[in-house]
Amino acid sequence: MTRSALLVLADGRFPAGGHAHSGGAEAAVKAGRIRDAAGLEAFCLGRLHTTGLTAAGLAAAAALGHDPYELDAAADARTPSPALRAASRRLGRQLMRAARATWPGPGLDALAAAFPRGAHQPVVLGATARAAGRGPEDAAHCAAYETAGGPATATVRLLGLDPYQATAVLARLAPVMDEVAARATAAAREGVDALPAASAPLLDITAEQHAAWPVRLFAS
Amino acid sequence: MSLRATARIAAAADGSLPVLESDGPLAPRRTRAAAPGWTRVTVVGAMSAPLGGDRLAIETEVRDGARLRVDSAAATLALPGRVPHPAAYELRLRVGAYAALHWLPEQLVSAHGSDLRVRTDVDLDATARLVLREEQVLGRHGEPPGTLFSRLTVRRAGRPLLDQELAYGPGAPGGWDGGAVLAGHRATGQLLVVDPAFEEEPVAARPLGEHGALTPLAGPAALVTAVAPDALALSRILDAALTELADV
């Protein structure tokens, strides 16, 4: 299948609702933990090696066709924050809608039927990559790229950070995204029990605080 | 010299300890339980100091209907060893039907130059109850931290309930001290409470101070996650949560 399908899926304009989420950057900006490009880079680097690796592993496993019920349970166990579980399922539902319109097929239909309230976003992402004819490496790359791309775009809006600088951060992190995608894919090939579970305490803690803000720019 | 040692504990419903085996530096001792109906085991002083290359393990089985509290007499201090290998510390905890385990060790301190891999595997019956506390302190006072990887996997009735891996220090992947993970905090910890009663009445998620949160898991469990500038501030958050959630 075509490599360009990967570009369609990874494009920020793919209508899957990701633009409404900051990946924890909004809370980090408010707490003063992201003030500039260096802060954004440290934030994204930590996110990539923790929840990014975990999401990439789930996406790669779904692209390999592992049992979606097992993957969904694995995603729940790796997401202690109910705010983040809800955000992940909402994003999974939105991605599913776009994916079924873009790459219709029985695999996505079955996943949508099995999880009417939405499967976790990385699981849907992996299934979407599979429906688009792409493999686990591509699914993992998409997950890794989103892990850093979401906070970078959000920080431009939240801080007025120079978009050139934000994009330069992403370019500097590209080798890390490759490394994370490779580790995630290798683990996914071993099976669901081998999937990474790397976590980030502050992302879990601040997600709950952020969800309680009366006014916010981003949903998570 | 690096060493291998596995201590074993088994508690039965009649309050006896059918298995209580020391090995090498690991010495579990029966101690006086404060709460009626509970059995208590304290892992004494020698629990501290896994050195580079050491492989230590504790296997604990709480048999059907038993109630066991395990604590430790002192903090666990990870230190560098003579061999340039990581130390491994494995905890395998199994809790049977209508049994309860309170796993409340002292803090784990990751001293400068140390490299420790902790793995905690918990298998719970669907009717079992668990209170588990983990506190990690990165470096002794004023020193930079060692390297620490800590994986916690909890299964309930064979299904995953909580699966987390934390990685800190010079040997961890980058960004661990950035705004997403620790942001300069030097102590972090968790308190996990699993109770079938949460199936009917889950806890409500809420922030605990500035750097902590109480969250209901997807299964019948509550998790407190906290980061703090130092060991004392962390203990305050987790101790208050312990009293509130588990009345311990």
CSV table of C-alpha atoms in Angstrom, one decimal:
chain,number,residue,atom,x,y,z
A,1,MET,CA,0.0,0.0,0.0
A,2,THR,CA,1.0,3.6,-0.4
A,3,ARG,CA,3.4,5.5,1.8
A,4,SER,CA,1.5,8.6,1.3
A,5,ALA,CA,-1.4,7.1,3.3
A,6,LEU,CA,1.0,7.6,6.3
A,7,LEU,CA,1.2,11.3,5.5
A,8,VAL,CA,-2.6,11.6,5.3
A,9,LEU,CA,-3.0,9.9,8.7
A,10,ALA,CA,-0.2,11.9,10.4
A,11,ASP,CA,-1.2,15.3,9.0
A,12,GLY,CA,-2.5,17.7,11.6
A,13,ARG,CA,-5.3,18.5,9.2
A,14,PHE,CA,-6.6,14.9,9.4
A,15,PRO,CA,-10.0,15.6,11.0
A,16,ALA,CA,-9.6,13.5,14.2
A,17,GLY,CA,-10.0,16.2,16.8
A,18,GLY,CA,-6.4,16.2,18.1
A,19,HIS,CA,-6.1,20.0,17.7
A,20,ALA,CA,-8.4,20.5,20.7
A,21,HIS,CA,-5.9,18.7,23.0
A,22,SER,CA,-2.6,20.1,24.3
A,23,GLY,CA,-1.1,16.8,25.7
A,24,GLY,CA,-0.7,18.3,29.1
A,25,ALA,CA,1.1,21.5,27.8
A,26,GLU,CA,-1.7,23.9,28.9
A,27,ALA,CA,-1.3,22.8,32.5
A,28,ALA,CA,2.5,22.9,32.2
A,29,VAL,CA,2.5,26.4,30.7
A,30,LYS,CA,0.3,27.7,33.5
A,31,ALA,CA,2.5,26.1,36.2
A,32,GLY,CA,5.5,27.8,34.6
A,33,ARG,CA,7.1,24.5,33.5
A,34,ILE,CA,7.1,25.5,29.9
A,35,ARG,CA,8.2,29.1,29.3
A,36,ASP,CA,10.2,28.8,26.1
A,37,ALA,CA,11.5,26.5,23.4
A,38,ALA,CA,13.9,24.8,25.8
A,39,GLY,CA,11.1,24.1,28.3
A,40,LEU,CA,8.9,22.7,25.5
A,41,GLU,CA,11.7,20.5,24.3
A,42,ALA,CA,12.3,19.0,27.8
A,43,PHE,CA,8.5,18.5,28.2
A,44,CYS,CA,8.2,16.8,24.9
A,45,LEU,CA,11.3,14.6,25.4
A,46,GLY,CA,9.9,13.4,28.8
A,47,ARG,CA,6.5,12.8,27.2
A,48,LEU,CA,8.0,10.9,24.3
A,49,HIS,CA,9.9,8.5,26.6
A,50,THR,CA,6.9,7.9,28.9
A,51,THR,CA,3.3,8.1,27.7
A,52,GLY,CA,4.6,8.5,24.1
A,53,LEU,CA,6.4,5.1,24.2
A,54,THR,CA,3.4,3.5,25.9
A,55,ALA,CA,0.9,4.9,23.3
A,56,ALA,CA,3.3,3.9,20.4
A,57,GLY,CA,3.4,0.4,21.8
A,58,LEU,CA,-0.4,0.1,21.9
A,59,ALA,CA,-0.7,1.6,18.4
A,60,ALA,CA,1.9,-0.8,17.0
A,61,ALA,CA,0.2,-3.8,18.7
A,62,ALA,CA,-3.2,-2.8,17.2
A,63,ALA,CA,-1.6,-2.4,13.8
A,64,LEU,CA,-0.2,-6.0,14.2
A,65,GLY,CA,-3.8,-7.1,14.8
A,66,HIS,CA,-3.5,-8.1,18.5
A,67,ASP,CA,-6.8,-8.6,20.4
A,68,PRO,CA,-8.4,-5.2,20.8
A,69,TYR,CA,-10.1,-6.2,24.1
A,70,GLU,CA,-6.7,-7.1,25.6
A,71,LEU,CA,-5.2,-3.8,24.2
A,72,ASP,CA,-8.1,-1.8,25.6
A,73,ALA,CA,-7.5,-3.3,29.1
A,74,ALA,CA,-3.8,-2.7,28.8
A,75,ALA,CA,-4.5,0.9,27.9
A,76,ASP,CA,-6.8,1.3,30.9
A,77,ALA,CA,-4.2,-0.1,33.2
A,78,ARG,CA,-1.6,2.3,31.8
A,79,THR,CA,-3.9,5.3,32.3
A,80,PRO,CA,-4.6,6.0,36.0
A,81,SER,CA,-6.1,9.4,35.4
A,82,PRO,CA,-9.8,9.2,34.6
A,83,ALA,CA,-9.5,12.6,32.8
A,84,LEU,CA,-6.9,11.1,30.5
A,85,ARG,CA,-8.9,7.9,30.0
A,86,ALA,CA,-11.9,9.9,29.0
A,87,ALA,CA,-9.9,12.1,26.7
A,88,SER,CA,-8.3,9.0,25.1
A,89,ARG,CA,-11.7,7.4,24.4
A,90,ARG,CA,-13.1,10.6,23.1
A,91,LEU,CA,-10.2,11.0,20.7
A,92,GLY,CA,-10.5,7.4,19.8
A,93,ARG,CA,-14.1,7.9,18.9
A,94,GLN,CA,-13.3,11.0,16.8
A,95,LEU,CA,-10.5,9.2,15.0
A,96,MET,CA,-12.7,6.2,14.3
A,97,ARG,CA,-15.3,8.4,12.6
A,98,ALA,CA,-12.6,10.0,10.3
A,99,ALA,CA,-10.9,6.7,9.7
A,100,ARG,CA,-14.0,4.8,8.7
A,101,ALA,CA,-14.8,7.5,6.2
A,102,THR,CA,-11.2,7.5,4.9
A,103,TRP,CA,-10.3,3.8,4.8
A,104,PRO,CA,-13.6,1.9,5.2
A,105,GLY,CA,-13.3,-1.8,5.9
A,106,PRO,CA,-14.4,-4.6,8.2
A,107,GLY,CA,-11.5,-4.2,10.6
A,108,LEU,CA,-12.5,-0.7,11.7
A,109,ASP,CA,-16.2,-1.6,11.6
A,110,ALA,CA,-15.6,-4.5,14.0
A,111,LEU,CA,-13.5,-2.3,16.4
A,112,ALA,CA,-16.2,0.5,16.3
A,113,ALA,CA,-18.9,-2.1,17.1
A,114,ALA,CA,-16.9,-3.6,20.0
A,115,PHE,CA,-16.3,-0.2,21.6
A,116,PRO,CA,-19.4,1.9,21.0
A,117,ARG,CA,-18.2,4.5,23.6
A,118,GLY,CA,-14.8,4.7,21.9
A,119,ALA,CA,-11.7,2.6,22.2
A,120,HIS,CA,-8.5,4.2,23.4
A,121,GLN,CA,-7.0,6.5,20.8
A,122,PRO,CA,-3.7,4.6,20.3
A,123,VAL,CA,-5.7,1.4,19.7
A,124,VAL,CA,-7.8,3.1,17.1
A,125,LEU,CA,-4.7,4.7,15.6
A,126,GLY,CA,-3.1,1.3,15.1
A,127,ALA,CA,-6.2,-0.2,13.6
A,128,THR,CA,-6.5,2.8,11.3
A,129,ALA,CA,-2.9,2.4,10.1
A,130,ARG,CA,-3.7,-1.3,9.4
A,131,ALA,CA,-6.8,-0.3,7.5
A,132,ALA,CA,-4.7,2.2,5.5
A,133,GLY,CA,-2.3,-0.6,4.6
A,134,ARG,CA,0.5,0.6,6.9
A,135,GLY,CA,2.4,-1.6,9.4
A,136,PRO,CA,3.3,-1.3,13.2
A,137,GLU,CA,6.3,0.9,12.6
A,138,ASP,CA,4.2,3.5,10.9
A,139,ALA,CA,1.5,3.4,13.6
A,140,ALA,CA,4.2,3.8,16.3
A,141,HIS,CA,5.7,6.7,14.4
A,142,CYS,CA,2.3,8.4,14.2
A,143,ALA,CA,1.8,8.0,17.9
A,144,ALA,CA,5.3,9.3,18.7
A,145,TYR,CA,4.9,12.3,16.4
A,146,GLU,CA,1.5,13.2,17.9
A,147,THR,CA,3.1,12.9,21.4
A,148,ALA,CA,5.4,15.9,20.6
A,149,GLY,CA,3.4,17.6,17.9
A,150,GLY,CA,0.3,18.2,20.1
A,151,PRO,CA,2.2,20.1,22.8
A,152,ALA,CA,4.3,22.0,20.3
A,153,THR,CA,1.3,23.3,18.4
A,154,ALA,CA,-0.5,24.1,21.6
A,155,THR,CA,2.5,26.0,23.1
A,156,VAL,CA,2.5,28.3,20.0
A,157,ARG,CA,-1.1,29.2,20.9
A,158,LEU,CA,-0.7,29.3,24.7
A,159,LEU,CA,2.6,31.2,24.9
A,160,GLY,CA,2.8,32.9,21.6
A,161,LEU,CA,6.0,30.8,21.0
A,162,ASP,CA,7.6,31.5,17.7
A,163,PRO,CA,6.3,28.7,15.4
A,164,TYR,CA,9.7,28.4,13.7
A,165,GLN,CA,11.2,27.6,17.1
A,166,ALA,CA,8.4,25.2,18.0
A,167,THR,CA,9.0,23.4,14.7
A,168,ALA,CA,12.7,23.3,15.3
A,169,VAL,CA,12.0,21.6,18.6
A,170,LEU,CA,10.1,18.9,16.7
A,171,ALA,CA,13.0,18.5,14.2
A,172,ARG,CA,15.5,18.1,17.0
A,173,LEU,CA,13.3,15.5,18.6
A,174,ALA,CA,12.9,13.5,15.4
A,175,PRO,CA,15.7,11.0,16.2
A,176,VAL,CA,14.0,10.4,19.6
A,177,MET,CA,10.6,9.8,17.9
A,178,ASP,CA,12.4,7.2,15.7
A,179,GLU,CA,13.9,5.5,18.7
A,180,VAL,CA,10.6,5.5,20.6
A,181,ALA,CA,8.8,4.1,17.6
A,182,ALA,CA,11.4,1.4,17.1
A,183,ARG,CA,11.3,0.3,20.8
A,184,ALA,CA,7.5,0.3,20.8
A,185,THR,CA,7.4,-1.8,17.6
A,186,ALA,CA,9.9,-4.3,18.9
A,187,ALA,CA,7.9,-4.7,22.1
A,188,ALA,CA,4.6,-5.0,20.3
A,189,ARG,CA,6.0,-7.9,18.2
A,190,GLU,CA,6.7,-9.8,21.4
A,191,GLY,CA,3.0,-9.5,22.5
A,192,VAL,CA,0.7,-7.6,24.7
A,193,ASP,CA,2.5,-8.6,27.9
A,194,ALA,CA,5.7,-7.0,26.7
A,195,LEU,CA,4.2,-3.6,25.9
A,196,PRO,CA,5.8,-0.7,27.6
A,197,ALA,CA,4.1,1.0,30.5
A,198,ALA,CA,6.3,4.0,30.9
A,199,SER,CA,4.4,6.7,32.9
A,200,ALA,CA,4.9,10.4,33.9
A,201,PRO,CA,3.6,11.4,37.3
A,202,LEU,CA,3.2,15.1,36.6
A,203,LEU,CA,1.1,14.4,33.5
A,204,ASP,CA,-1.3,12.2,35.5
A,205,ILE,CA,-1.5,14.7,38.4
A,206,THR,CA,-1.9,17.8,36.3
A,207,ALA,CA,-4.5,16.2,34.0
A,208,GLU,CA,-6.9,16.0,36.9
A,209,GLN,CA,-6.2,19.6,37.9
A,210,HIS,CA,-6.6,20.8,34.4
A,211,ALA,CA,-9.9,18.9,33.9
A,212,ALA,CA,-11.3,20.9,36.8
A,213,TRP,CA,-10.4,24.4,35.5
A,214,PRO,CA,-13.6,26.3,34.7
A,215,VAL,CA,-12.0,28.0,31.7
A,216,ARG,CA,-9.4,26.4,29.4
A,217,LEU,CA,-8.3,26.6,25.9
A,218,PHE,CA,-7.7,22.9,25.4
A,219,ALA,CA,-9.7,19.8,26.4
A,220,SER,CA,-6.7,18.1,27.9
B,1,MET,CA,30.7,-9.8,45.4
B,2,SER,CA,27.2,-9.5,44.2
B,3,LEU,CA,24.5,-11.8,45.8
B,4,ARG,CA,21.3,-13.5,45.0
B,5,ALA,CA,18.7,-13.9,47.7
B,6,THR,CA,15.0,-14.6,47.8
B,7,ALA,CA,13.0,-14.3,51.1
B,8,ARG,CA,9.6,-15.9,51.3
B,9,ILE,CA,6.5,-15.1,53.4
B,10,ALA,CA,3.2,-16.9,53.4
B,11,ALA,CA,0.3,-15.9,55.7
B,12,ALA,CA,-2.7,-18.1,56.5
B,13,ALA,CA,-6.2,-17.2,57.7
B,14,ASP,CA,-5.6,-18.5,61.2
B,15,GLY,CA,-3.0,-15.9,61.8
B,16,SER,CA,-0.1,-18.3,61.3
B,17,LEU,CA,2.9,-17.8,59.0
B,18,PRO,CA,3.4,-21.2,57.3
B,19,VAL,CA,6.4,-19.8,55.4
B,20,LEU,CA,8.8,-17.2,56.8
B,21,GLU,CA,12.2,-17.7,55.2
B,22,SER,CA,15.2,-15.3,55.4
B,23,ASP,CA,17.8,-15.3,52.8
B,24,GLY,CA,21.1,-13.4,52.7
B,25,PRO,CA,20.4,-9.8,53.8
B,26,LEU,CA,16.6,-10.2,53.6
B,27,ALA,CA,15.2,-11.1,57.0
B,28,PRO,CA,11.4,-11.0,57.5
B,29,ARG,CA,10.4,-11.3,61.2
B,30,ARG,CA,7.0,-11.7,62.8
B,31,THR,CA,6.2,-8.5,64.7
B,32,ARG,CA,3.3,-7.4,66.8
B,33,ALA,CA,0.2,-6.4,64.8
B,34,ALA,CA,-1.6,-3.2,65.9
B,35,ALA,CA,-4.9,-4.2,64.5
B,36,PRO,CA,-6.8,-7.3,65.7
B,37,GLY,CA,-7.2,-10.1,63.2
B,38,TRP,CA,-4.0,-9.0,61.4
B,39,THR,CA,-0.6,-10.7,61.1
B,40,ARG,CA,2.4,-8.5,60.7
B,41,VAL,CA,5.8,-9.1,59.3
B,42,THR,CA,8.6,-6.6,59.4
B,43,VAL,CA,11.6,-6.9,57.0
B,44,VAL,CA,14.4,-5.9,59.3
B,45,GLY,CA,17.4,-3.6,58.7
B,46,ALA,CA,19.2,-5.7,56.3
B,47,MET,CA,16.6,-4.9,53.7
B,48,SER,CA,18.6,-1.8,52.9
B,49,ALA,CA,21.4,-1.6,50.5
B,50,PRO,CA,20.9,-3.5,47.3
B,51,LEU,CA,24.3,-3.0,45.7
B,52,GLY,CA,25.1,-3.0,42.0
B,53,GLY,CA,24.8,-6.6,40.7
B,54,ASP,CA,22.7,-7.9,43.6
B,55,ARG,CA,19.5,-9.7,42.8
B,56,LEU,CA,17.1,-9.6,45.7
B,57,ALA,CA,13.5,-10.9,45.8
B,58,ILE,CA,10.7,-11.2,48.2
B,59,GLU,CA,7.8,-13.6,47.5
B,60,THR,CA,4.7,-13.1,49.6
B,61,GLU,CA,1.6,-15.2,49.5
B,62,VAL,CA,-1.5,-14.1,51.4
B,63,ARG,CA,-3.6,-17.2,51.5
B,64,ASP,CA,-7.4,-17.2,51.3
B,65,GLY,CA,-8.9,-15.3,54.1
B,66,ALA,CA,-5.6,-14.1,55.6
B,67,ARG,CA,-4.8,-10.5,56.6
B,68,LEU,CA,-1.2,-9.5,56.4
B,69,ARG,CA,0.7,-6.3,56.9
B,70,VAL,CA,4.3,-6.2,55.7
B,71,ASP,CA,6.5,-3.2,56.5
B,72,SER,CA,10.2,-2.6,56.9
B,73,ALA,CA,12.4,-1.4,59.8
B,74,ALA,CA,14.4,1.0,57.7
B,75,ALA,CA,14.5,2.7,54.3
B,76,THR,CA,15.9,0.8,51.4
B,77,LEU,CA,19.1,2.4,50.2
B,78,ALA,CA,20.2,1.6,46.7
B,79,LEU,CA,24.0,2.0,46.5
B,80,PRO,CA,26.6,1.6,43.8
B,81,GLY,CA,28.3,-1.8,43.8
B,82,ARG,CA,31.8,-3.0,42.9
B,83,VAL,CA,30.5,-4.4,39.6
B,84,PRO,CA,29.1,-2.1,37.0
B,85,HIS,CA,25.8,-3.9,36.7
B,86,PRO,CA,22.3,-2.7,37.9
B,87,ALA,CA,20.9,-4.3,41.0
B,88,ALA,CA,17.5,-6.0,40.7
B,89,TYR,CA,14.9,-6.1,43.4
B,90,GLU,CA,11.8,-8.1,42.7
B,91,LEU,CA,8.6,-8.2,44.7
B,92,ARG,CA,6.1,-10.9,43.9
B,93,LEU,CA,2.8,-10.5,45.9
B,94,ARG,CA,-0.1,-12.9,45.6
B,95,VAL,CA,-3.3,-12.2,47.5
B,96,GLY,CA,-6.0,-14.9,47.7
B,97,ALA,CA,-9.8,-15.0,48.1
B,98,TYR,CA,-11.2,-12.6,50.7
B,99,ALA,CA,-7.6,-12.0,51.8
B,100,ALA,CA,-6.0,-8.6,52.5
B,101,LEU,CA,-2.4,-7.3,52.1
B,102,HIS,CA,-1.1,-4.1,53.4
B,103,TRP,CA,2.3,-3.6,51.8
B,104,LEU,CA,3.9,-0.6,53.5
B,105,PRO,CA,7.6,-0.5,53.2
B,106,GLU,CA,9.8,2.5,54.1
B,107,GLN,CA,11.1,4.8,51.4
B,108,LEU,CA,13.4,3.7,48.7
B,109,VAL,CA,16.4,6.0,48.4
B,110,SER,CA,18.3,6.0,45.1
B,111,ALA,CA,21.8,7.1,46.1
B,112,HIS,CA,24.2,8.8,43.7
B,113,GLY,CA,25.9,6.3,41.5
B,114,SER,CA,23.5,3.5,42.1
B,115,ASP,CA,21.5,1.7,39.4
B,116,LEU,CA,18.5,-0.3,40.6
B,117,ARG,CA,15.7,-2.1,38.7
B,118,VAL,CA,12.6,-2.7,40.9
B,119,ARG,CA,9.9,-4.9,39.7
B,120,THR,CA,6.7,-5.4,41.7
B,121,ASP,CA,4.2,-8.0,40.4
B,122,VAL,CA,0.9,-8.2,42.2
B,123,ASP,CA,-1.7,-10.9,41.6
B,124,LEU,CA,-5.0,-10.3,43.3
B,125,ASP,CA,-8.1,-12.5,43.6
B,126,ALA,CA,-11.3,-10.7,42.6
B,127,THR,CA,-12.3,-10.6,46.2
B,128,ALA,CA,-8.9,-9.6,47.6
B,129,ARG,CA,-8.0,-6.2,49.1
B,130,LEU,CA,-4.7,-4.4,48.8
B,131,VAL,CA,-3.0,-1.3,50.2
B,132,LEU,CA,0.4,-0.7,48.6
B,133,ARG,CA,2.6,2.2,49.1
B,134,GLU,CA,5.7,3.1,47.1
B,135,GLU,CA,7.9,6.0,47.8
B,136,GLN,CA,11.0,6.9,45.8
B,137,VAL,CA,13.5,9.5,46.9
B,138,LEU,CA,16.0,10.6,44.3
B,139,GLY,CA,19.4,11.0,46.0
B,140,ARG,CA,20.2,11.4,49.6
B,141,HIS,CA,20.0,14.9,51.0
B,142,GLY,CA,21.7,17.3,48.6
B,143,GLU,CA,23.2,14.7,46.2
B,144,PRO,CA,22.2,14.0,42.6
B,145,PRO,CA,20.1,10.8,42.2
B,146,GLY,CA,21.2,7.4,41.0
B,147,THR,CA,19.4,5.5,38.3
B,148,LEU,CA,16.1,3.9,39.1
B,149,PHE,CA,13.6,2.0,37.0
B,150,SER,CA,10.5,0.8,38.8
B,151,ARG,CA,7.8,-1.2,37.2
B,152,LEU,CA,4.5,-1.9,39.0
B,153,THR,CA,2.1,-4.4,37.5
B,154,VAL,CA,-1.1,-5.3,39.3
B,155,ARG,CA,-3.5,-7.9,38.0
B,156,ARG,CA,-6.9,-8.6,39.4
B,157,ALA,CA,-8.6,-11.9,38.6
B,158,GLY,CA,-6.0,-12.2,35.9
B,159,ARG,CA,-6.8,-8.9,34.2
B,160,PRO,CA,-4.5,-5.9,34.2
B,161,LEU,CA,-5.5,-3.3,36.8
B,162,LEU,CA,-2.5,-1.0,36.9
B,163,ASP,CA,0.7,-1.1,34.9
B,164,GLN,CA,3.3,1.6,35.3
B,165,GLU,CA,7.0,2.1,34.8
B,166,LEU,CA,8.9,5.0,36.2
B,167,ALA,CA,12.5,5.8,35.2
B,168,TYR,CA,14.7,8.5,36.8
B,169,GLY,CA,18.3,9.5,37.0
B,170,PRO,CA,21.3,9.6,34.8
B,171,GLY,CA,20.7,6.2,33.2
B,172,ALA,CA,17.0,6.9,32.4
B,173,PRO,CA,15.9,8.1,29.0
B,174,GLY,CA,15.9,11.9,28.6
B,175,GLY,CA,13.3,14.3,29.8
B,176,TRP,CA,12.7,12.6,33.2
B,177,ASP,CA,13.3,15.9,35.0
B,178,GLY,CA,11.4,18.0,32.5
B,179,GLY,CA,8.0,19.5,32.8
B,180,ALA,CA,6.1,16.3,31.9
B,181,VAL,CA,7.6,14.0,34.4
B,182,LEU,CA,9.3,15.4,37.6
B,183,ALA,CA,10.1,19.0,36.9
B,184,GLY,CA,12.8,19.2,39.6
B,185,HIS,CA,10.9,17.3,42.3
B,186,ARG,CA,13.1,14.8,44.1
B,187,ALA,CA,10.5,12.5,45.7
B,188,THR,CA,7.6,10.7,44.1
B,189,GLY,CA,5.2,8.0,45.3
B,190,GLN,CA,2.0,6.2,45.0
B,191,LEU,CA,-0.6,4.7,47.2
B,192,LEU,CA,-2.8,2.1,45.7
B,193,VAL,CA,-5.9,0.8,47.4
B,194,VAL,CA,-7.8,-2.0,45.8
B,195,ASP,CA,-11.1,-3.0,47.3
B,196,PRO,CA,-14.1,-4.7,45.7
B,197,ALA,CA,-16.3,-2.2,47.5
B,198,PHE,CA,-15.1,0.4,45.0
B,199,GLU,CA,-17.0,-1.5,42.4
B,200,GLU,CA,-20.2,0.0,43.8
B,201,GLU,CA,-18.8,3.2,45.1
B,202,PRO,CA,-15.7,4.4,43.3
B,203,VAL,CA,-13.7,7.3,44.8
B,204,ALA,CA,-14.2,10.7,43.1
B,205,ALA,CA,-11.1,12.1,41.4
B,206,ARG,CA,-9.6,15.1,43.1
B,207,PRO,CA,-6.4,17.0,43.4
B,208,LEU,CA,-4.4,16.5,46.6
B,209,GLY,CA,-2.6,19.8,47.2
B,210,GLU,CA,-0.5,21.2,44.4
B,211,HIS,CA,1.4,18.1,43.3
B,212,GLY,CA,-0.8,15.2,44.0
B,213,ALA,CA,-4.0,13.6,42.8
B,214,LEU,CA,-6.5,10.9,43.9
B,215,THR,CA,-7.9,9.0,41.0
B,216,PRO,CA,-10.2,6.1,40.6
B,217,LEU,CA,-8.7,3.4,38.3
B,218,ALA,CA,-10.7,1.7,35.6
B,219,GLY,CA,-11.2,-1.2,38.0
B,220,PRO,CA,-12.2,-1.1,41.7
B,221,ALA,CA,-9.2,0.8,43.0
B,222,ALA,CA,-8.0,4.2,44.0
B,223,LEU,CA,-4.6,5.5,43.2
B,224,VAL,CA,-2.8,8.5,44.8
B,225,THR,CA,0.1,9.8,42.8
B,226,ALA,CA,2.3,12.5,44.2
B,227,VAL,CA,5.5,14.3,43.6
B,228,ALA,CA,7.2,16.5,46.2
B,229,PRO,CA,10.4,18.5,46.7
B,230,ASP,CA,11.7,16.0,49.3
B,231,ALA,CA,11.0,12.8,51.2
B,232,LEU,CA,9.2,14.4,54.1
B,233,ALA,CA,6.8,16.4,52.0
B,234,LEU,CA,6.0,13.2,50.1
B,235,SER,CA,5.3,11.3,53.3
B,236,ARG,CA,2.9,13.9,54.5
B,237,ILE,CA,0.7,13.6,51.3
B,238,LEU,CA,0.7,9.8,51.3
B,239,ASP,CA,0.2,9.4,55.0
B,240,ALA,CA,-2.8,11.6,55.0
B,241,ALA,CA,-4.2,9.6,52.0
B,242,LEU,CA,-3.5,6.3,53.8
B,243,THR,CA,-5.5,7.4,56.8
B,244,GLU,CA,-8.3,8.6,54.7
B,245,LEU,CA,-8.6,5.7,52.2
B,246,ALA,CA,-7.5,2.7,54.2
B,247,ASP,CA,-7.8,3.8,57.9
B,248,VAL,CA,-4.2,2.4,58.4
